[in-house]
PDB file of C-alpha atoms in Angstrom:
ATOM      1  CA  MET K  71      83.239   5.199  63.923  1.00 67.00           C
ATOM      2  CA  ARG K  72      84.104   7.929  66.695  1.00 68.00           C
ATOM      3  CA  ARG K  73      85.427  10.433  64.089  1.00 74.00           C
ATOM      4  CA  TRP K  74      82.026  10.020  62.624  1.00 81.00           C
ATOM      5  CA  PHE K  75      79.824  10.477  65.298  1.00 82.00           C
ATOM      6  CA  ALA K  76      82.680  13.835  65.691  1.00 82.00           C
ATOM      7  CA  LEU K  77      81.621  15.182  62.566  1.00 85.00           C
ATOM      8  CA  PHE K  78      78.607  14.606  63.346  1.00 88.00           C
ATOM      9  CA  GLU K  79      78.102  16.904  66.580  1.00 89.00           C
ATOM     10  CA  LEU K  80      80.491  18.688  65.367  1.00 90.00           C
ATOM     11  CA  GLY K  81      78.245  19.624  62.661  1.00 92.00           C
ATOM     12  CA  PHE K  82      75.771  20.669  64.974  1.00 92.00           C
ATOM     13  CA  ALA K  83      77.243  22.797  66.564  1.00 94.00           C
ATOM     14  CA  VAL K  84      78.245  25.118  64.295  1.00 94.00           C
ATOM     15  CA  PRO K  85      74.808  25.404  63.500  1.00 95.00           C
ATOM     16  CA  PHE K  86      73.856  26.261  67.420  1.00 96.00           C
ATOM     17  CA  LEU K  87      76.417  28.936  67.516  1.00 95.00           C
ATOM     18  CA  ALA K  88      75.204  30.896  64.364  1.00 96.00           C
ATOM     19  CA  CYS K  89      71.630  30.731  65.763  1.00 96.00           C
ATOM     20  CA  ALA K  90      72.687  31.722  69.374  1.00 96.00           C
ATOM     21  CA  VAL K  91      74.614  34.768  67.316  1.00 96.00           C
ATOM     22  CA  VAL K  92      71.417  35.549  65.636  1.00 97.00           C
ATOM     23  CA  SER K  93      68.939  35.066  68.422  1.00 96.00           C
ATOM     24  CA  TRP K  94      71.556  37.601  70.886  1.00 94.00           C
ATOM     25  CA  ARG K  95      71.291  40.197  68.214  1.00 94.00           C
ATOM     26  CA  ALA K  96      67.465  39.780  68.113  1.00 95.00           C
ATOM     27  CA  ALA K  97      67.053  40.228  71.949  1.00 94.00           C
ATOM     28  CA  ARG K  98      68.517  43.842  71.468  1.00 92.00           C
ATOM     29  CA  ARG K  99      65.189  46.278  70.845  1.00 92.00           C
ATOM     30  CA  THR K 100      66.386  50.019  70.212  1.00 92.00           C
ATOM     31  CA  THR K 101      63.429  52.700  70.470  1.00 92.00           C
ATOM     32  CA  GLU K 102      64.709  56.270  69.276  1.00 93.00           C
ATOM     33  CA  PHE K 103      62.731  59.182  71.036  1.00 91.00           C
ATOM     34  CA  ALA K 104      63.024  62.802  69.070  1.00 92.00           C
ATOM     35  CA  GLY K 105      63.960  65.604  71.757  1.00 89.00           C
ATOM     36  CA  THR K 106      61.932  68.780  72.705  1.00 88.00           C
ATOM     37  CA  ASP K 107      62.708  72.167  73.847  1.00 86.00           C
ATOM     38  CA  GLU K 108      62.628  71.331  77.073  1.00 87.00           C
ATOM     39  CA  HIS K 109      64.379  67.706  76.741  1.00 89.00           C
ATOM     40  CA  PRO K 110      67.379  66.046  74.975  1.00 92.00           C
ATOM     41  CA  GLY K 111      66.493  63.372  72.547  1.00 91.00           C
ATOM     42  CA  PHE K 112      67.750  59.794  73.303  1.00 91.00           C
ATOM     43  CA  VAL K 113      67.986  56.039  72.456  1.00 93.00           C
ATOM     44  CA  ALA K 114      66.422  53.482  75.248  1.00 93.00           C
ATOM     45  CA  VAL K 115      67.642  49.828  74.706  1.00 92.00           C
ATOM     46  CA  ARG K 116      65.739  47.107  75.685  1.00 94.00           C
ATOM     47  CA  TYR K 117      66.509  43.205  75.738  1.00 94.00           C
ATOM     48  CA  VAL K 118      64.277  40.340  75.161  1.00 95.00           C
ATOM     49  CA  PRO K 119      65.273  37.755  78.230  1.00 95.00           C
ATOM     50  CA  PRO K 120      63.467  34.708  76.595  1.00 96.00           C
ATOM     51  CA  LEU K 121      65.860  35.209  73.623  1.00 96.00           C
ATOM     52  CA  LEU K 122      68.887  35.512  75.871  1.00 96.00           C
ATOM     53  CA  LEU K 123      68.099  32.719  77.360  1.00 97.00           C
ATOM     54  CA  LEU K 124      67.613  31.117  74.114  1.00 97.00           C
ATOM     55  CA  ALA K 125      71.115  32.588  73.165  1.00 96.00           C
ATOM     56  CA  CYS K 126      72.677  31.224  76.110  1.00 97.00           C
ATOM     57  CA  ALA K 127      71.321  27.820  76.150  1.00 97.00           C
ATOM     58  CA  LEU K 128      72.516  27.263  72.426  1.00 97.00           C
ATOM     59  CA  VAL K 129      75.905  28.626  73.843  1.00 97.00           C
ATOM     60  CA  ILE K 130      76.282  25.847  76.406  1.00 97.00           C
ATOM     61  CA  VAL K 131      75.104  23.107  74.095  1.00 96.00           C
ATOM     62  CA  SER K 132      77.188  23.787  71.567  1.00 96.00           C
ATOM     63  CA  GLY K 133      80.062  23.980  73.577  1.00 95.00           C
ATOM     64  CA  VAL K 134      79.195  20.662  75.439  1.00 94.00           C
ATOM     65  CA  LEU K 135      79.114  18.971  71.911  1.00 93.00           C
ATOM     66  CA  VAL K 136      82.571  20.188  70.977  1.00 92.00           C
ATOM     67  CA  ILE K 137      84.510  19.321  74.438  1.00 92.00           C
ATOM     68  CA  ASP K 138      82.563  15.679  73.630  1.00 89.00           C
ATOM     69  CA  VAL K 139      83.826  16.454  69.830  1.00 88.00           C
ATOM     70  CA  LEU K 140      87.375  16.885  71.745  1.00 87.00           C
ATOM     71  CA  ALA K 141      86.749  13.635  73.928  1.00 85.00           C
ATOM     72  CA  ARG K 142      86.304  11.899  71.042  1.00 82.00           C
ATOM     73  CA  ILE K 143      88.748  12.655  68.578  1.00 80.00           C
ATOM     74  CA  TYR K 144      91.981  12.572  71.200  1.00 78.00           C
ATOM     75  CA  ARG K 145      90.343   9.353  73.302  1.00 71.00           C
ATOM     76  CA  GLY K 146      92.568   7.260  71.199  1.00 59.00           C
ATOM     77  CA  TYR K 147      95.802   9.323  72.171  1.00 57.00           C
ATOM     78  CA  VAL K 148      95.619   9.313  75.785  1.00 52.00           C
ATOM     79  CA  ALA K 149      94.766   6.343  77.021  1.00 52.00           C
ATOM     80  CA  ARG K 150      96.947   3.036  75.336  1.00 59.00           C
ATOM     81  CA  HIS K 151      95.417  -0.366  74.953  1.00 62.00           C
ATOM     82  CA  GLY K 152      96.117  -3.182  76.556  1.00 65.00           C
ATOM     83  CA  LEU K 153      97.094  -2.110  79.802  1.00 65.00           C
ATOM     84  CA  ALA K 154      95.794  -3.199  82.790  1.00 67.00           C
ATOM     85  CA  PRO K 155      93.303  -1.542  85.256  1.00 67.00           C
ATOM     86  CA  MET K 156      94.720   0.204  88.431  1.00 67.00           C
ATOM     87  CA  ILE K 157      92.644  -1.056  90.954  1.00 70.00           C
TER      88      ILE K 157
END
C-alpha cells in the first residue's frame, strides 16, 4: 500500500515540476527598443514576481513529494521489524 501512495505522490511531483518550468519561462518578459542616431538599440528584460514565486513554490512542493516518495520506498529496507526500541 505504501508503494501505491508513493507512485501517487510521484505522479503529482512530475506535473508540478513541469508547471514550474512553464511558470519560470512565462515570468520573463522582454522588450526590444530600436536604436536611434544618438542611442544604440537594446533589449530590456523584466521579471514577473508572482510567476517566479509560483515556480519556486512548485519546485519546493515537488521536492518534498520526491523526498516523501523515497522515504516511503526505502523505509522497509532501513528498519527491520521485530526489534525492540532503544530506550
